[in-house]
CSV table of C-alpha atoms and ligand atoms in Angstrom, one decimal:
chain,number,residue,atom,x,y,z
W,1,MET,CA,-9.4,-45.2,91.8
W,2,LYS,CA,-9.3,-43.4,88.4
W,3,VAL,CA,-11.3,-40.3,87.5
W,4,LEU,CA,-12.5,-40.1,83.9
W,5,LYS,CA,-14.0,-36.9,82.4
W,6,PHE,CA,-16.0,-36.9,79.1
W,7,GLY,CA,-16.6,-33.6,77.5
W,8,GLY,CA,-19.7,-32.3,75.6
W,9,THR,CA,-18.9,-33.9,72.2
W,10,SER,CA,-18.1,-37.2,73.9
W,11,VAL,CA,-21.7,-37.4,75.2
W,12,GLY,CA,-23.1,-35.3,72.3
W,13,THR,CA,-25.4,-37.9,70.8
W,14,PRO,CA,-27.0,-41.2,72.0
W,15,GLN,CA,-24.4,-43.1,70.0
W,16,ARG,CA,-21.6,-41.2,71.6
W,17,MET,CA,-23.1,-42.0,75.0
W,18,LYS,CA,-23.1,-45.7,74.1
W,19,ASP,CA,-19.4,-45.3,73.1
W,20,VAL,CA,-18.6,-43.8,76.4
W,21,VAL,CA,-20.3,-46.6,78.2
W,22,LYS,CA,-18.1,-49.1,76.3
W,23,LEU,CA,-15.0,-47.2,77.6
W,24,ILE,CA,-16.1,-47.1,81.2
W,25,THR,CA,-17.3,-50.7,81.7
W,26,ASP,CA,-14.1,-52.6,82.0
W,27,GLY,CA,-14.7,-53.8,85.5
W,28,GLU,CA,-12.5,-51.3,87.3
W,29,GLN,CA,-13.9,-49.0,89.9
W,30,LYS,CA,-14.0,-45.4,88.8
W,31,ILE,CA,-15.6,-41.9,89.1
W,32,VAL,CA,-16.9,-40.6,85.8
W,33,VAL,CA,-17.4,-36.9,85.3
W,34,LEU,CA,-19.7,-35.8,82.5
W,35,SER,CA,-20.3,-32.5,80.7
W,36,ALA,CA,-23.6,-31.5,79.3
W,37,MET,CA,-24.4,-32.8,75.7
W,38,SER,CA,-22.6,-30.4,73.3
W,39,GLY,CA,-24.7,-27.4,72.5
W,40,THR,CA,-26.9,-27.7,75.6
W,41,THR,CA,-25.0,-25.2,77.9
W,42,ASN,CA,-25.1,-22.7,75.0
W,43,SER,CA,-28.9,-23.2,74.7
W,44,LEU,CA,-29.3,-22.7,78.5
W,45,VAL,CA,-27.2,-19.5,78.3
W,46,GLU,CA,-29.4,-18.4,75.4
W,47,ILE,CA,-32.6,-19.1,77.5
W,48,SER,CA,-31.1,-17.0,80.3
W,49,ASP,CA,-30.3,-14.2,77.9
W,50,TYR,CA,-33.9,-14.1,76.7
W,51,LEU,CA,-35.1,-14.0,80.3
W,52,TYR,CA,-32.7,-11.2,81.3
W,53,LYS,CA,-34.2,-9.3,78.3
W,54,LYS,CA,-37.7,-10.0,79.5
W,55,ASN,CA,-38.5,-12.1,76.5
W,56,PRO,CA,-40.3,-15.2,77.8
W,57,GLU,CA,-41.5,-16.2,74.3
W,58,GLY,CA,-37.9,-16.4,73.0
W,59,ALA,CA,-36.9,-18.5,76.1
W,60,ASN,CA,-39.9,-20.8,75.6
W,61,GLU,CA,-39.0,-21.4,72.0
W,62,THR,CA,-35.5,-22.4,72.8
W,63,ILE,CA,-36.8,-24.6,75.7
W,64,ASN,CA,-39.2,-26.4,73.3
W,65,THR,CA,-36.6,-27.0,70.6
W,66,LEU,CA,-34.2,-28.4,73.2
W,67,GLU,CA,-36.9,-30.6,74.7
W,68,LYS,CA,-37.8,-32.1,71.3
W,69,LYS,CA,-34.1,-33.0,70.8
W,70,TYR,CA,-33.9,-34.7,74.2
W,71,LYS,CA,-37.1,-36.7,73.6
W,72,LYS,CA,-35.6,-38.0,70.3
W,73,HIS,CA,-32.4,-38.9,72.2
W,74,VAL,CA,-34.4,-41.0,74.6
W,75,GLU,CA,-36.0,-43.0,71.7
W,76,GLU,CA,-32.5,-43.7,70.3
W,77,LEU,CA,-30.7,-44.5,73.6
W,78,TYR,CA,-32.8,-47.0,75.5
W,79,THR,CA,-34.1,-50.3,74.5
W,80,THR,CA,-36.7,-51.0,77.2
W,81,ALA,CA,-40.0,-49.3,77.4
W,82,GLU,CA,-39.6,-49.0,81.1
W,83,MET,CA,-36.3,-47.0,81.0
W,84,LYS,CA,-37.7,-44.8,78.1
W,85,GLN,CA,-40.7,-44.0,80.3
W,86,LYS,CA,-38.6,-43.3,83.4
W,87,THR,CA,-36.2,-41.0,81.5
W,88,LEU,CA,-39.0,-39.2,79.7
W,89,ALA,CA,-40.7,-38.5,83.0
W,90,PHE,CA,-37.4,-37.2,84.4
W,91,LEU,CA,-36.9,-34.9,81.4
W,92,LYS,CA,-40.5,-33.7,81.5
W,93,GLU,CA,-39.8,-32.5,85.1
W,94,GLU,CA,-36.6,-30.9,83.9
W,95,PHE,CA,-38.1,-28.9,81.1
W,96,ASP,CA,-41.2,-27.9,83.2
W,97,TYR,CA,-38.7,-26.6,85.7
W,98,LEU,CA,-36.9,-24.6,83.0
W,99,ARG,CA,-40.3,-23.2,81.9
W,100,SER,CA,-41.1,-22.1,85.5
W,101,PHE,CA,-38.3,-19.5,85.2
W,102,THR,CA,-40.0,-17.7,82.4
W,103,LYS,CA,-42.7,-16.4,84.8
W,104,GLY,CA,-40.9,-14.8,87.7
W,105,ILE,CA,-38.1,-12.4,88.3
W,106,PHE,CA,-34.8,-13.3,86.7
W,107,THR,CA,-31.4,-12.7,88.4
W,108,MET,CA,-27.9,-14.3,88.3
W,109,PHE,CA,-29.2,-16.8,90.9
W,110,GLU,CA,-31.8,-18.2,88.5
W,111,GLU,CA,-29.3,-18.2,85.7
W,112,LYS,CA,-26.9,-20.4,87.6
W,113,ILE,CA,-29.7,-22.9,88.2
W,114,ILE,CA,-30.7,-22.9,84.5
W,115,VAL,CA,-27.1,-23.5,83.2
W,116,ALA,CA,-26.7,-26.3,85.7
W,117,GLN,CA,-29.4,-28.4,84.1
W,118,GLY,CA,-27.3,-29.6,81.1
W,119,GLU,CA,-25.0,-31.7,83.3
W,120,ILE,CA,-27.9,-32.9,85.4
W,121,MET,CA,-29.7,-34.2,82.3
W,122,SER,CA,-26.6,-35.8,80.6
W,123,THR,CA,-25.6,-37.6,83.8
W,124,ASN,CA,-29.1,-38.9,84.5
W,125,MET,CA,-29.4,-40.2,80.9
W,126,VAL,CA,-26.1,-42.0,81.0
W,127,THR,CA,-26.7,-43.5,84.5
W,128,ASN,CA,-30.1,-44.8,83.4
W,129,TYR,CA,-28.5,-46.3,80.3
W,130,LEU,CA,-25.9,-48.0,82.4
W,131,ILE,CA,-28.5,-49.4,84.7
W,132,GLU,CA,-30.7,-50.5,81.8
W,133,GLN,CA,-27.7,-52.4,80.4
W,134,GLY,CA,-27.2,-54.2,83.7
W,135,TYR,CA,-24.0,-52.3,84.9
W,136,ASN,CA,-23.3,-51.7,88.6
W,137,ALA,CA,-23.5,-47.9,88.4
W,138,THR,CA,-24.9,-45.0,90.4
W,139,LEU,CA,-25.2,-41.3,90.2
W,140,ILE,CA,-23.6,-39.1,92.9
W,141,PRO,CA,-24.9,-35.5,92.6
W,142,ALA,CA,-22.1,-32.9,92.4
W,143,LEU,CA,-24.4,-30.4,94.2
W,144,GLU,CA,-24.0,-32.6,97.3
W,145,PHE,CA,-20.2,-32.3,97.5
W,146,MET,CA,-18.7,-29.8,95.0
W,147,ARG,CA,-18.4,-26.5,96.7
W,148,THR,CA,-16.6,-23.2,96.5
W,149,ASP,CA,-15.6,-20.9,99.5
W,150,LYS,CA,-16.2,-17.2,100.1
W,151,ASN,CA,-13.4,-16.4,97.6
W,152,SER,CA,-15.1,-18.5,95.0
W,153,GLU,CA,-12.2,-21.0,95.2
W,154,PRO,CA,-12.9,-24.7,95.5
W,155,ASP,CA,-13.2,-25.9,99.1
W,156,LEU,CA,-11.1,-29.0,98.8
W,157,GLU,CA,-11.5,-30.1,102.5
W,158,TYR,CA,-15.3,-29.9,102.1
W,159,ILE,CA,-15.2,-31.7,98.8
W,160,ARG,CA,-13.1,-34.5,100.1
W,161,GLU,CA,-15.3,-35.0,103.2
W,162,LYS,CA,-18.7,-34.8,101.4
W,163,LEU,CA,-17.5,-36.9,98.4
W,164,LYS,CA,-16.5,-39.6,100.8
W,165,VAL,CA,-20.0,-39.6,102.3
W,166,GLN,CA,-21.5,-40.0,98.8
W,167,LEU,CA,-19.1,-42.9,98.0
W,168,ASP,CA,-19.6,-44.6,101.4
W,169,GLU,CA,-23.4,-44.4,100.9
W,170,ASN,CA,-23.0,-46.4,97.7
W,171,PRO,CA,-20.3,-49.0,98.5
W,172,GLU,CA,-19.2,-51.5,96.0
W,173,LYS,CA,-20.4,-49.7,92.9
W,174,GLU,CA,-18.2,-50.1,89.8
W,175,ILE,CA,-19.1,-46.8,88.2
W,176,TYR,CA,-19.9,-43.5,90.0
W,177,ILE,CA,-21.3,-40.9,87.6
W,178,THR,CA,-21.3,-37.3,88.5
W,179,GLN,CA,-21.7,-33.8,86.9
W,180,GLY,CA,-18.8,-31.7,85.8
W,181,PHE,CA,-19.0,-27.9,86.0
W,182,ILE,CA,-21.7,-27.4,88.6
W,183,CYS,CA,-21.2,-26.7,92.3
W,184,ARG,CA,-22.6,-24.9,95.3
W,185,ASN,CA,-21.1,-21.7,96.5
W,186,ALA,CA,-20.2,-20.8,100.1
W,187,TYR,CA,-23.9,-19.8,100.7
W,188,GLY,CA,-25.2,-23.1,99.5
W,189,GLU,CA,-26.5,-21.6,96.2
W,190,VAL,CA,-26.2,-23.4,92.9
W,191,ASP,CA,-23.1,-22.1,91.1
W,192,ASN,CA,-20.6,-23.3,88.6
W,193,LEU,CA,-16.8,-23.4,87.9
W,194,GLN,CA,-17.0,-21.2,84.7
W,195,ARG,CA,-17.5,-22.3,81.1
W,196,GLY,CA,-15.4,-25.4,80.3
W,197,GLY,CA,-15.1,-26.1,84.0
W,198,SER,CA,-15.8,-29.8,83.9
W,199,ASP,CA,-12.1,-30.4,83.5
W,200,TYR,CA,-11.6,-28.6,86.8
W,201,THR,CA,-14.3,-30.8,88.5
W,202,ALA,CA,-12.4,-33.9,87.3
W,203,SER,CA,-9.1,-32.6,88.7
W,204,LEU,CA,-10.6,-31.6,92.0
W,205,ILE,CA,-12.3,-35.0,92.4
W,206,GLY,CA,-9.0,-36.6,91.5
W,207,ALA,CA,-7.2,-34.7,94.2
W,208,ALA,CA,-10.0,-35.3,96.7
W,209,VAL,CA,-9.9,-39.1,96.3
W,210,ASN,CA,-6.1,-39.2,95.6
W,211,ALA,CA,-6.8,-40.9,92.3
W,212,SER,CA,-4.1,-42.9,90.5
W,213,GLU,CA,-4.9,-41.1,87.3
W,214,ILE,CA,-7.2,-38.4,85.9
W,215,GLN,CA,-8.3,-39.0,82.3
W,216,ILE,CA,-9.8,-36.1,80.2
W,217,TRP,CA,-11.6,-37.7,77.3
W,218,THR,CA,-12.4,-35.3,74.4
W,219,ASP,CA,-12.7,-35.1,70.6
W,220,ILE,CA,-9.0,-35.0,69.7
W,221,ASP,CA,-6.0,-37.3,70.4
W,222,GLY,CA,-4.4,-35.2,73.0
W,223,MET,CA,-2.7,-31.8,73.3
W,224,HIS,CA,-1.5,-30.8,69.8
W,225,ASN,CA,1.6,-28.8,69.1
W,226,ASN,CA,-0.5,-26.0,67.7
W,227,ASP,CA,-4.1,-24.9,67.6
W,228,PRO,CA,-5.8,-27.3,65.1
W,229,ARG,CA,-8.6,-24.8,64.6
W,230,PHE,CA,-6.2,-22.4,62.9
W,231,VAL,CA,-3.2,-24.4,61.7
W,232,GLU,CA,-2.8,-27.3,59.4
W,233,ASN,CA,-0.6,-30.4,60.1
W,234,THR,CA,-0.6,-30.2,63.9
W,235,SER,CA,0.3,-33.3,65.8
W,236,PRO,CA,-0.2,-34.6,69.3
W,237,VAL,CA,2.4,-34.0,72.0
W,238,ASN,CA,3.1,-37.3,73.9
W,239,HIS,CA,4.2,-35.8,77.1
W,240,LEU,CA,3.9,-32.4,79.0
W,241,HIS,CA,5.1,-31.2,82.3
W,242,PHE,CA,2.3,-29.8,84.5
W,243,GLU,CA,3.8,-26.3,84.1
W,244,GLU,CA,3.9,-26.7,80.3
W,245,ALA,CA,0.3,-27.8,80.3
W,246,ALA,CA,-0.7,-25.0,82.6
W,247,GLU,CA,0.9,-22.4,80.3
W,248,LEU,CA,-0.7,-23.9,77.2
W,249,ALA,CA,-4.2,-24.0,78.8
W,250,TYR,CA,-3.9,-20.5,80.1
W,251,PHE,CA,-2.7,-19.2,76.8
W,252,GLY,CA,-5.5,-20.6,74.8
W,253,ALA,CA,-5.2,-24.4,74.2
W,254,LYS,CA,-8.9,-25.0,74.6
W,255,ILE,CA,-8.5,-28.8,75.1
W,256,LEU,CA,-7.7,-28.1,78.8
W,257,HIS,CA,-9.4,-25.6,81.2
W,258,PRO,CA,-6.6,-23.5,82.7
W,259,THR,CA,-7.7,-24.1,86.3
W,260,CYS,CA,-7.6,-27.9,85.8
W,261,VAL,CA,-3.8,-28.3,86.1
W,262,GLN,CA,-3.2,-27.1,89.6
W,263,PRO,CA,-5.1,-29.6,91.8
W,264,ALA,CA,-3.6,-32.5,89.9
W,265,LYS,CA,-0.1,-31.0,90.0
W,266,TYR,CA,-0.3,-30.4,93.8
W,267,ALA,CA,-1.6,-33.9,94.4
W,268,GLY,CA,1.0,-35.3,91.9
W,269,ILE,CA,-1.6,-37.1,89.9
W,270,PRO,CA,-0.9,-37.7,86.2
W,271,VAL,CA,-3.4,-36.3,83.8
W,272,LYS,CA,-4.1,-38.1,80.5
W,273,LEU,CA,-5.7,-36.4,77.5
W,274,LEU,CA,-7.5,-39.0,75.4
W,275,ASN,CA,-9.7,-39.2,72.4
W,276,THR,CA,-13.2,-40.8,72.6
W,277,MET,CA,-13.3,-41.1,68.8
W,278,ASP,CA,-9.9,-43.0,68.8
W,279,PRO,CA,-9.6,-44.6,72.2
W,280,THR,CA,-6.4,-46.5,71.4
W,281,ALA,CA,-4.4,-43.4,70.4
W,282,PRO,CA,-1.7,-42.7,73.1
W,283,GLY,CA,-2.9,-39.1,73.7
W,284,THR,CA,-0.9,-36.8,76.0
W,285,VAL,CA,0.4,-37.6,79.5
W,286,ILE,CA,0.8,-34.6,81.8
W,287,SER,CA,3.1,-35.3,84.8
W,288,ASN,CA,6.0,-33.9,86.9
W,289,GLU,CA,8.5,-35.2,84.4
W,290,THR,CA,10.3,-32.8,82.0
W,291,GLU,CA,11.8,-33.7,78.6
W,292,ARG,CA,14.9,-31.6,78.5
W,293,GLY,CA,15.5,-29.1,75.8
W,294,LYS,CA,12.3,-29.5,73.8
W,295,ILE,CA,9.9,-26.9,72.4
W,296,LYS,CA,6.6,-28.6,72.9
W,297,ALA,CA,3.7,-26.5,71.5
W,298,VAL,CA,2.3,-23.1,70.6
W,299,ALA,CA,-0.9,-21.5,71.7
W,300,ALA,CA,-2.7,-18.2,71.2
W,301,LYS,CA,-4.8,-16.2,73.6
W,302,ASP,CA,-7.3,-13.8,72.0
W,303,ASN,CA,-8.9,-10.5,73.1
W,304,ILE,CA,-5.8,-8.9,74.5
W,305,THR,CA,-5.3,-5.2,75.1
W,306,ALA,CA,-1.8,-3.7,75.4
W,307,ILE,CA,-1.2,-0.6,77.5
W,308,LYS,CA,2.1,1.3,77.3
W,309,ILE,CA,3.0,3.9,79.9
W,310,THR,CA,6.0,6.1,78.9
W,311,SER,CA,7.4,8.6,81.4
W,312,SER,CA,10.6,10.5,81.5
W,313,ARG,CA,9.9,11.7,85.0
W,314,MET,CA,9.5,8.2,86.4
W,315,LEU,CA,12.5,6.9,84.6
W,316,LEU,CA,13.9,4.1,86.7
W,317,ALA,CA,12.4,5.6,89.8
W,318,TYR,CA,11.9,3.1,92.5
W,319,GLY,CA,8.2,2.6,93.4
W,320,PHE,CA,7.1,3.4,89.9
W,321,LEU,CA,6.2,-0.1,89.0
W,322,ARG,CA,4.4,-0.6,92.3
W,323,LYS,CA,2.2,2.4,91.7
W,324,VAL,CA,1.4,1.2,88.2
W,325,PHE,CA,0.5,-2.3,89.5
W,326,GLU,CA,-1.5,-1.0,92.3
W,327,ILE,CA,-3.9,0.6,89.8
W,328,PHE,CA,-4.5,-2.7,88.1
W,329,GLU,CA,-4.9,-4.4,91.4
W,330,SER,CA,-7.5,-1.9,92.6
W,331,TYR,CA,-9.6,-2.7,89.6
W,332,LYS,CA,-9.1,-6.5,90.0
W,333,THR,CA,-7.5,-6.6,86.6
W,334,SER,CA,-4.7,-9.2,86.2
W,335,ILE,CA,-1.7,-8.6,83.9
W,336,ASP,CA,-0.6,-11.3,81.5
W,337,MET,CA,2.6,-9.9,79.9
W,338,ILE,CA,5.0,-7.2,81.0
W,339,ALA,CA,8.0,-5.5,79.4
W,340,THR,CA,10.0,-2.7,80.9
W,341,SER,CA,12.5,-0.2,79.6
W,342,GLU,CA,14.2,2.9,80.8
W,343,VAL,CA,11.4,5.1,79.6
W,344,GLY,CA,8.4,3.1,80.5
W,345,VAL,CA,6.5,-0.1,80.8
W,346,SER,CA,4.1,-2.1,78.6
W,347,VAL,CA,1.6,-4.6,80.0
W,348,SER,CA,-1.2,-6.7,78.5
W,349,ILE,CA,-4.6,-7.5,80.0
W,350,ASP,CA,-7.5,-9.5,78.8
W,351,ASN,CA,-10.2,-8.1,81.1
W,352,THR,CA,-11.1,-4.7,79.8
W,353,THR,CA,-14.1,-4.1,82.2
W,354,HIS,CA,-12.3,-1.2,83.9
W,355,LEU,CA,-10.0,-0.2,81.0
W,356,ASP,CA,-11.2,3.5,80.9
W,357,ALA,CA,-10.8,4.0,84.6
W,358,ILE,CA,-7.4,2.3,84.6
W,359,VAL,CA,-6.1,4.4,81.7
W,360,ASN,CA,-7.4,7.6,83.5
W,361,GLU,CA,-5.4,6.8,86.6
W,362,LEU,CA,-2.3,5.8,84.6
W,363,LYS,CA,-2.2,9.2,82.9
W,364,LYS,CA,-1.0,10.6,86.2
W,365,PHE,CA,2.4,8.9,85.5
W,366,GLY,CA,3.0,9.7,81.8
W,367,HIS,CA,1.8,9.2,78.3
W,368,VAL,CA,-0.6,6.2,77.9
W,369,GLN,CA,-1.0,4.3,74.7
W,370,VAL,CA,-3.7,1.6,74.3
W,371,ASP,CA,-3.7,-1.0,71.6
W,372,LYS,CA,-6.8,-3.2,71.4
W,373,ASN,CA,-7.5,-6.3,69.2
W,374,MET,CA,-4.1,-8.0,70.1
W,375,CYS,CA,-3.3,-11.6,70.8
W,376,ILE,CA,-0.6,-13.4,72.8
W,377,ILE,CA,1.3,-16.1,71.0
W,378,CYS,CA,2.9,-18.4,73.5
W,379,VAL,CA,5.7,-20.9,72.7
W,380,VAL,CA,6.0,-23.6,75.4
W,381,GLY,CA,8.5,-26.2,76.3
W,382,ASP,CA,11.6,-26.8,78.4
W,383,LEU,CA,13.1,-23.3,77.7
W,384,ASP,CA,15.5,-22.5,80.4
W,385,ALA,CA,18.5,-20.4,79.6
W,386,GLU,CA,20.8,-23.4,79.2
W,387,ASN,CA,18.7,-24.5,76.3
W,388,VAL,CA,20.3,-22.1,73.8
W,389,GLY,CA,18.7,-21.1,70.5
W,390,PHE,CA,15.0,-21.5,70.9
W,391,GLU,CA,14.4,-17.7,71.0
W,392,SER,CA,16.1,-17.3,67.6
W,393,LYS,CA,14.0,-20.1,66.2
W,394,ALA,CA,10.8,-18.5,67.4
W,395,THR,CA,11.7,-15.0,66.4
W,396,GLU,CA,12.9,-16.3,63.0
W,397,ALA,CA,9.4,-17.8,62.5
W,398,LEU,CA,7.9,-14.4,63.2
W,399,LYS,CA,10.3,-12.3,61.1
W,400,GLU,CA,7.5,-11.2,58.8
W,401,ILE,CA,5.1,-10.2,61.6
W,402,PRO,CA,5.1,-6.9,63.6
W,403,VAL,CA,5.7,-7.9,67.2
W,404,ARG,CA,4.5,-5.4,69.8
W,405,MET,CA,6.1,-7.0,72.9
W,406,ILE,CA,8.2,-10.0,73.9
W,407,SER,CA,8.3,-11.7,77.3
W,408,TYR,CA,10.7,-14.4,78.4
W,409,GLY,CA,12.2,-15.3,81.8
W,410,GLY,CA,9.1,-15.3,83.9
W,411,SER,CA,9.2,-19.0,83.8
W,412,ASN,CA,11.4,-21.6,82.2
W,413,HIS,CA,8.6,-22.9,80.2
W,414,ASN,CA,7.3,-20.1,78.0
W,415,ILE,CA,8.2,-17.2,75.7
W,416,SER,CA,5.4,-15.0,74.7
W,417,PHE,CA,4.9,-12.6,71.8
W,418,LEU,CA,2.2,-9.9,71.6
W,419,ILE,CA,1.0,-9.3,68.0
W,420,SER,CA,-2.1,-8.0,66.3
W,421,ALA,CA,-5.0,-10.4,66.2
W,422,ASP,CA,-5.0,-10.0,62.4
W,423,ASP,CA,-1.6,-11.7,62.2
W,424,LYS,CA,-2.5,-14.6,64.5
W,425,LYS,CA,-3.2,-17.3,62.0
W,426,LYS,CA,-0.1,-16.4,60.0
W,427,ALA,CA,2.0,-16.4,63.1
W,428,LEU,CA,0.8,-19.8,64.3
W,429,GLN,CA,1.3,-21.4,61.0
W,430,SER,CA,4.7,-20.0,60.6
W,431,LEU,CA,5.7,-21.2,64.1
W,432,SER,CA,4.5,-24.7,63.2
W,433,ASP,CA,6.5,-24.7,60.0
W,434,HIS,CA,9.7,-23.5,61.7
W,435,LEU,CA,9.5,-25.4,65.0
W,436,PHE,CA,7.8,-28.6,64.2
W,437,ASN,CA,7.3,-29.4,60.5
W,438,ASN,CA,10.8,-29.5,59.2
N,1,ADP,P1,-14.7,-30.9,75.5
N,1,ADP,O1,-16.0,-30.5,75.1
N,1,ADP,O2,-14.4,-32.4,75.4
N,1,ADP,O3,-14.3,-30.3,76.8
N,1,ADP,P2,-13.2,-28.8,74.1
N,1,ADP,O4,-13.9,-28.3,72.9
N,1,ADP,O5,-13.3,-28.0,75.4
N,1,ADP,O6,-13.7,-30.3,74.4
N,1,ADP,O7,-11.7,-29.1,73.8
N,1,ADP,C1,-11.3,-29.8,72.7
N,1,ADP,C2,-11.0,-28.9,71.5
N,1,ADP,O8,-9.9,-28.1,71.8
N,1,ADP,C3,-10.5,-29.6,70.3
N,1,ADP,O9,-11.6,-30.0,69.5
N,1,ADP,C4,-9.7,-28.5,69.6
N,1,ADP,O10,-10.4,-27.9,68.5
N,1,ADP,C5,-9.4,-27.5,70.6
N,1,ADP,N1,-8.0,-27.2,70.8
N,1,ADP,C6,-7.4,-25.9,70.8
N,1,ADP,N2,-6.1,-26.0,70.9
N,1,ADP,C7,-5.8,-27.3,71.0
N,1,ADP,C8,-4.5,-28.0,71.1
N,1,ADP,N3,-3.4,-27.3,71.2
N,1,ADP,N4,-4.6,-29.3,71.1
N,1,ADP,C9,-5.7,-30.0,71.0
N,1,ADP,N5,-6.9,-29.4,70.9
N,1,ADP,C10,-7.0,-28.1,70.9
N,2,LIG,N1,-21.0,-27.7,80.0
N,2,LIG,C1,-20.1,-26.6,80.4
N,2,LIG,C2,-19.7,-25.8,79.2
N,2,LIG,O1,-20.2,-26.0,78.1
N,2,LIG,C3,-18.9,-27.2,81.1
N,2,LIG,C4,-18.0,-28.1,80.3
N,2,LIG,O2,-18.4,-28.6,79.3
N,2,LIG,O3,-16.8,-28.2,80.7
N,2,LIG,O4,-19.0,-24.8,79.4
N,3,MG,MG1,-13.6,-28.4,77.4
């Protein structure tokens, strides 16, 4: 069985939904994971923000605008009066449900329910369209099988078991539609897998059913060798190792959610990144195979803060790094990059919730310098030490740019540079020019 995931833009208009249906109705049995229509999750977050701020009028206005849009979609999507009626009735219930939250107390619990409705609406709409067009399709609700445990990690055993129940209850269907992103937590409450988490859903389902392939369909023809939002002349990378894809996703390549790689990697299931707008393009295949000696792509991670601790007292003292790391650990703040020298250590973090407290504690050990507004530029490929010369190519590309920190050797797949966010675009462009476009 294959698992196919279509992102927000891929189901963003009635026409796009029809295009998706063309791609999934080839007679093969499959599970199809859908995101919310593009813009919807943002609107639902906006509604929640209004309600946190006790502004029900603002929330109602956003709900009304969204409802109007969905009613129009129904007119465009379906041909039969019957299915239009059925879908409008479903959507009316949905929007009335959203309005019901503008009256009572509002907490994180209500917010999670609100943001879950985008995927619930898109999947119902597409399933109804498939049924109207005579296809053998059914909806399997993610809230019946997708679940996280007490550590907020997916409970793969539970998912496997409950998903099987859902599939067994609907035997001999060609297409099983389900929601990305949404789940229940260990207490049975509605929850989600974080923004962009539909990729993770697809990968978890793939692992749970031991799929032959996981396809992530989006609005671009695969993982590009640089961020197309900032750099001109990027091109798709045909093949990535799981580790390379994980590094790129973690360091900012938005096409793939960082958590998505792991379940597929452990289950050994290849992941394909494909373009709904250009379905015959080869896209990117992510698997356990490595192409020796190649630099594959560059990505950038924003909102990074650098912290440098210099100390003559602690100089090379054993236990010093442990004490430093324990401070970060006690504030549940993970470190991205690290560089050490005889006189100190530099680290970078992206979660600054506890920055002040961390800095206060670090001051016990020496002088602390904090640089905000930084970014990590990450060069990814088969970069083990045997593959000589790639560092000089990368540093040559960055010769005009002040580099605050460099990290290499943590894995064989990445070399990272910490620079000011103001230099990001220039750095990415120059890396493309030096590494790929000559
Ligand atoms: P979806 O809604 O389908 O999940 P996303 O917006 O999450 O789609 O991801 C696709 C987008 O990722 C692309 O439109 C592109 O702008 C962005 N992107 C960032 N870096 C890369 C990259 N290296 N390769 C391809 N796309 C990238
Ligand atoms: N709809 C969710 C979001 O916009 C999940 C996803 O699209 O992956 O974040
Ligand atoms: Mg996405």
